Coordinates of C-alpha atoms in Angstrom, one line a residue:
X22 CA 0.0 0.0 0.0
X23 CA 1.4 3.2 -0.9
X24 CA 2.2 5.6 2.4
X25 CA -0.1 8.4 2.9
X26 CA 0.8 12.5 1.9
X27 CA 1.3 14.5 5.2
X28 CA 0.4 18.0 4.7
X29 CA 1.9 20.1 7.2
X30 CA -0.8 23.2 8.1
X31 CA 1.5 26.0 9.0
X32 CA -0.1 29.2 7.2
X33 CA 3.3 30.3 6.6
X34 CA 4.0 33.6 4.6
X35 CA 7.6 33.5 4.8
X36 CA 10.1 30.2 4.9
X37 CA 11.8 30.6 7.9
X38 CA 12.0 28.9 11.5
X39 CA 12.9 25.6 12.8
X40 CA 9.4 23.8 11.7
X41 CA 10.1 24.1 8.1
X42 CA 13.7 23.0 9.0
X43 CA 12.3 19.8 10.4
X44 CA 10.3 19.1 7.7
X45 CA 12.6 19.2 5.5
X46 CA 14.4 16.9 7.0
X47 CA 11.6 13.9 7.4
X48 CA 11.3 14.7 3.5
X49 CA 14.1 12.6 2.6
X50 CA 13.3 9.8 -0.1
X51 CA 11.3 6.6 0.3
X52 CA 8.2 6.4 2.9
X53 CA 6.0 9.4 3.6
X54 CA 5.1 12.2 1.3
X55 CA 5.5 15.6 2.8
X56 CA 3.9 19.3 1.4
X57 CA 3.8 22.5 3.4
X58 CA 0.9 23.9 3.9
X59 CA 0.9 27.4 3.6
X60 CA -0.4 31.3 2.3
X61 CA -0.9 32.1 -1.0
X62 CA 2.9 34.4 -1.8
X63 CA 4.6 31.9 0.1
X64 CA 8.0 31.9 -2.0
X65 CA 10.5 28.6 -0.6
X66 CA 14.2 30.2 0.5
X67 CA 16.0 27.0 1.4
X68 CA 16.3 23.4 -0.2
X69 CA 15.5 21.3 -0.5
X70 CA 12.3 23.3 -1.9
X71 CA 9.0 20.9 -0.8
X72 CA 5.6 20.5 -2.4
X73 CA 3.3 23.1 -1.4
X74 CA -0.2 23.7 -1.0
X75 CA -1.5 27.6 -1.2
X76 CA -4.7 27.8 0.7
X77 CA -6.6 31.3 2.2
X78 CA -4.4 33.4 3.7
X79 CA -4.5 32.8 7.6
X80 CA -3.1 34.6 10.4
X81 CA -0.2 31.6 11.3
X82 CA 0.5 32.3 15.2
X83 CA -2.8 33.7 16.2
X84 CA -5.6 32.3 18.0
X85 CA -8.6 34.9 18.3
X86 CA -11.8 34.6 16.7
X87 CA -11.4 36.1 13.5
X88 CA -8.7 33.9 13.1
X89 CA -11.1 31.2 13.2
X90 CA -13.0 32.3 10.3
X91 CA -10.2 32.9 8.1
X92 CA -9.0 29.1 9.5
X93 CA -12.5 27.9 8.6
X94 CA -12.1 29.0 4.7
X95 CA -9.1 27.1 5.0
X96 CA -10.6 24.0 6.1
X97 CA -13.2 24.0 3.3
X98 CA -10.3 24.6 0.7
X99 CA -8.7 21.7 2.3
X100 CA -11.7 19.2 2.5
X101 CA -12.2 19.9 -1.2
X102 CA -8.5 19.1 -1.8
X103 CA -8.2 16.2 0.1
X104 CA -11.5 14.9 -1.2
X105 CA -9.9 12.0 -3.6
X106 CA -6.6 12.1 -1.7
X107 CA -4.7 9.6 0.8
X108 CA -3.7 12.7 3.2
X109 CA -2.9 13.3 6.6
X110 CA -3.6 17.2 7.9
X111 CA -1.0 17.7 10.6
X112 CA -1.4 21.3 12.5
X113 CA 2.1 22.4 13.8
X114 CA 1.1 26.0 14.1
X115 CA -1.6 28.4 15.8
X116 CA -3.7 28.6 12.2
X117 CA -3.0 25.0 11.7
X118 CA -4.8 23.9 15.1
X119 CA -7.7 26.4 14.4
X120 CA -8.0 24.3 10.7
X121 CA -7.9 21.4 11.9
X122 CA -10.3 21.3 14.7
X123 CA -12.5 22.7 11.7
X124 CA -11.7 19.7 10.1
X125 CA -12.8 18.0 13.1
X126 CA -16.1 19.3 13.2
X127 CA -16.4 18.8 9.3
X128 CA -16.0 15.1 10.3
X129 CA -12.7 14.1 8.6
X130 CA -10.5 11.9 10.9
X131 CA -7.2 11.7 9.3
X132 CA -6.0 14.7 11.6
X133 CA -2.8 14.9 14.0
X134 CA -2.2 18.5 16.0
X135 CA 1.3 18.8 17.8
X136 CA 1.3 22.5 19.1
X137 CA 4.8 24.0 19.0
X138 CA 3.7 26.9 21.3
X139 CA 3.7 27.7 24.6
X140 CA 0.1 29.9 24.3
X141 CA -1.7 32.2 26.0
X142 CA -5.1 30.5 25.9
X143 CA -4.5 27.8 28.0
X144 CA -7.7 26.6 28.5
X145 CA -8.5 26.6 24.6
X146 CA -5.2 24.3 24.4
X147 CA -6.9 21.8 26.8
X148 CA -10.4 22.1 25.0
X149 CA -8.8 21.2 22.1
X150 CA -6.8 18.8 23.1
X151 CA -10.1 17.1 24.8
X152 CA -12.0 17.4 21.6
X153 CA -9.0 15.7 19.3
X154 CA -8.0 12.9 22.1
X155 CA -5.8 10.6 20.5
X156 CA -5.3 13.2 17.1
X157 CA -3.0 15.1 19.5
X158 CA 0.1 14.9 20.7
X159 CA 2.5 17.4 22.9
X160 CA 6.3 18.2 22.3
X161 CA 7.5 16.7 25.5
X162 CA 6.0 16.6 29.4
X163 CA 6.9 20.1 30.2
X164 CA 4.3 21.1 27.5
X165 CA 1.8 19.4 29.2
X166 CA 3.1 21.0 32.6
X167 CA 2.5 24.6 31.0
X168 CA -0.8 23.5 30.1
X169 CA -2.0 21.7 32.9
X170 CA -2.7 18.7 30.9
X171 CA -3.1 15.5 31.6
X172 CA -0.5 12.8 33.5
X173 CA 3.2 13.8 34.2
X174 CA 5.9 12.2 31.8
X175 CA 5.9 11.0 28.2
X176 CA 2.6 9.9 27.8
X177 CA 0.4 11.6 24.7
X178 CA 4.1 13.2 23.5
X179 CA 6.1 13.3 20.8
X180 CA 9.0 10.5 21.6
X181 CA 12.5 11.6 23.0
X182 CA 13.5 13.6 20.1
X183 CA 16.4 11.6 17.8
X184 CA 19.0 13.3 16.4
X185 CA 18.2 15.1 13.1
X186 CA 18.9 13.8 9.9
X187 CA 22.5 14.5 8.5
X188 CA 23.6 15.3 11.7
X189 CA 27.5 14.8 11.9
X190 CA 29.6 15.5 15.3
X191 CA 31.8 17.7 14.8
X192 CA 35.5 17.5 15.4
X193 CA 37.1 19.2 18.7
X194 CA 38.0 22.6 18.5
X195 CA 41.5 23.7 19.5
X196 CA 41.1 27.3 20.3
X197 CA 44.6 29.0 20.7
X198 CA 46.3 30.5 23.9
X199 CA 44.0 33.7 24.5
X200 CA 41.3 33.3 21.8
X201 CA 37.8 33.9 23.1
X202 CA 35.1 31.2 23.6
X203 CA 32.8 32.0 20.9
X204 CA 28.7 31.2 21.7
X205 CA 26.3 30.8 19.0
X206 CA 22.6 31.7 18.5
X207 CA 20.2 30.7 16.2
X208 CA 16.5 31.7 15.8
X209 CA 14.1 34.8 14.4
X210 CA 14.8 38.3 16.1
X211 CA 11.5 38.2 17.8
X212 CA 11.3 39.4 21.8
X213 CA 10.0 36.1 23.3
X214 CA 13.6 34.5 22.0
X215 CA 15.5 36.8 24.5
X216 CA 18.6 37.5 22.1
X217 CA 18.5 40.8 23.9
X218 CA 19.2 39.2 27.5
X219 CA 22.6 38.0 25.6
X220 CA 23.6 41.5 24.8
X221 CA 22.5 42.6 28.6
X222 CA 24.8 39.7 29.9
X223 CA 27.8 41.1 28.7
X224 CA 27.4 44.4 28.9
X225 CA 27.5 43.6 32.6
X226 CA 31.0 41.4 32.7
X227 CA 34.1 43.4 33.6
X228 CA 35.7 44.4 30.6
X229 CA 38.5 41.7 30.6
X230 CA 36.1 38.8 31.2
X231 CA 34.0 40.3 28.2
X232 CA 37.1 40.6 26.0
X233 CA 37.3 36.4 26.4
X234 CA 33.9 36.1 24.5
X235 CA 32.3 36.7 21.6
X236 CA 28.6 35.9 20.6
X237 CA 27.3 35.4 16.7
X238 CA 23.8 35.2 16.0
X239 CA 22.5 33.6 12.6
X240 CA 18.6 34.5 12.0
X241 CA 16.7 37.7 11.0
X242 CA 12.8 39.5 11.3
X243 CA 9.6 37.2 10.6
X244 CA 8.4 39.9 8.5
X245 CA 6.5 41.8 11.0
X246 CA 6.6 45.4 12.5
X247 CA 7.2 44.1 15.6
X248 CA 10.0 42.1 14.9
X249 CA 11.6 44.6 12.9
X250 CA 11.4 47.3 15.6
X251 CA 12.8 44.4 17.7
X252 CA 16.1 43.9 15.4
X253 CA 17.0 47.7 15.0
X254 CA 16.8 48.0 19.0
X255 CA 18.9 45.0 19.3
X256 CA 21.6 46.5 17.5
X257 CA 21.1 49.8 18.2
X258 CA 21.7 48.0 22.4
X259 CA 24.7 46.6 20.8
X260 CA 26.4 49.5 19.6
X261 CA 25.0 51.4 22.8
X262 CA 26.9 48.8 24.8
X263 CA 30.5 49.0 23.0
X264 CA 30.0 45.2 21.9
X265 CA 30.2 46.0 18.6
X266 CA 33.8 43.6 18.3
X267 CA 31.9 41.1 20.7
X268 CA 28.4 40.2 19.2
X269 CA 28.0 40.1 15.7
X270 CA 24.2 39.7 13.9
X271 CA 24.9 38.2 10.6
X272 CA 21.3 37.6 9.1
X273 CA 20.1 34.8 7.2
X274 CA 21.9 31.4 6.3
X275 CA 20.9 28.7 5.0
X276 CA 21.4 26.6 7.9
X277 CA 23.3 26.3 11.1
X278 CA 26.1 23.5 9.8
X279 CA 28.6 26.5 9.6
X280 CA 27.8 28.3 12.4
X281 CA 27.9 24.7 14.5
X282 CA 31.6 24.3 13.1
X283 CA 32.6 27.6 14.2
X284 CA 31.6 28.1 18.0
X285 CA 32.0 26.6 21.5
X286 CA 28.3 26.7 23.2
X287 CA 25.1 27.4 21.4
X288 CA 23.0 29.5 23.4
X289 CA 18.8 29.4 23.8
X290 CA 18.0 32.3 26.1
X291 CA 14.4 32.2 25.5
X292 CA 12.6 31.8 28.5
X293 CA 9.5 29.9 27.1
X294 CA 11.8 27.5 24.4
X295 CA 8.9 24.5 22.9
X296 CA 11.9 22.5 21.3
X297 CA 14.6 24.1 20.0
X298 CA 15.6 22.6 16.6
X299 CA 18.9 24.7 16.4
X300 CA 19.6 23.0 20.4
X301 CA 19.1 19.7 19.1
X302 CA 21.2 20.3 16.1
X303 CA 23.9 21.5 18.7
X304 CA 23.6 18.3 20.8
X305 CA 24.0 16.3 17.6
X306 CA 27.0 17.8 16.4
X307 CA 28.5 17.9 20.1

């Protein structure tokens, strides 16, 4: 029998972030089929470039009620799609759990939501989760701690994560006699990731201890106002701070191989972190 089409409801306008990363990665030949869901403009910045599907444009990290209208539209788009198809709907974001409790309601069954968010609305996140029962699944115990929700360890999550695919360990690093530790980041300049805590942290060492580090970040806006706002302040902290020789923000790449060759530590200062693909990239490559 030939394996089923998973389509990943995201609602994505832009190709960024650790989810598409991820996917990406299960993509590899043989067994499932993958395809991103997504907004219509969605244009693919990294390879390998997957199968899409462009449905109504949805709001992809909101949960409100208008939301739920727009998500609606794209759960009619989809039951039409998926009308002569063998395909699995699998919400990963906000949009994508609004569309696929639709879905629910529409009667389809071939439905799986894993949340990738610690939200707000934690009693929606527990409605839902009631309504969907076995359709859901949580990204590891503490998700279901932040939630309140059901029984303490592993039960109704995702397994202990493996290693991602292509993962490699990397060789030891010999730093020379004086050269500084260098700590990594990865991830969107958005507030919730805390990339400004890093630049507060040093600004408070003593000048020799900060002259032993240096901290380079790989990642850039989501698109938004907000995030925007939130990049220019970081640097404009930066420069504020004399650490323009000590922190450097170099935009987008293509992946974190390089960056995971060049430094000591990866940092995640977020304070709210679901599952950080670029940590478990980090643990992979040692």
């Amino acid at each position: 029998m030939r394996p089923p089409t998973i389509l990943h409801y995201l609602g994505y306008d832009e190709d960024r972030g650790g989810v598409l990363t991820a996917v990406r990665q299960l993509a590899a030949p043989g067994g499932a089929r993958h395809v991103l869901a997504v907004n219509r403009g969605f244009v693919a910045r990294r390879r390998p470039c997957l199968k899409v599907w462009r449905g109504p444009a949805v709001l992809p990290e909101t949960i409100s009620p208008g939301n739920a209208w727009l998500a609606l539209r794209a759960a009619a788009a989809l039951v039409r799609h998926t009308a002569r198809r063998r395909l699995v709907v699998h919400g990963q974001s906000r949009a994508g759990l609004l569309v696929a409790l639709w879905l629910w309601l529409l009667g389809q069954d071939a439905i799986v939501v894993s949340p990738h968010c610690y939200g707000r609305r934690r009693w929606f996140y527990r409605w839902a989760a009631g309504c969907l029962g076995a359709r859901w699944t949580w990204l590891s115990p503490a998700m279901k701690r932040h939630y309140d929700a059901g029984t303490g360890g592993w039960a109704g999550c995702l397994p202990e994560p493996a290693p991602p695919a292509g993962a490699t360990p990397a060789r030891p690093r010999h730093r020379r006699a004086g050269a500084p530790v260098i700590l990594g980041g990865a991830g969107t300049l958005v507030e919730w990731k805390g990339w400004h805590l890093v630049v507060e942290a040093l600004a408070l060492l003593d000048p020799a201890e900060r002259a032993r580090l240096r901290f380079v970040h790989l990642g850039d806006g989501d698109g938004t106002a907000a995030s925007a706002d939130y990049g220019a302040r970081l640097r404009r902290a930066t420069a504020s701070a004399a650490l323009d020789d000590r922190v450097e923000w170099r935009g987008w790449r293509d992946g974190t191989a390089e960056l995971l060759g060049e430094i000591d530590a990866l940092v995640i200062p977020s304070r709210e972190e679901p599952m950080a693909l670029a940590g478990l990239e980090a643990l992979a490559a040692g």
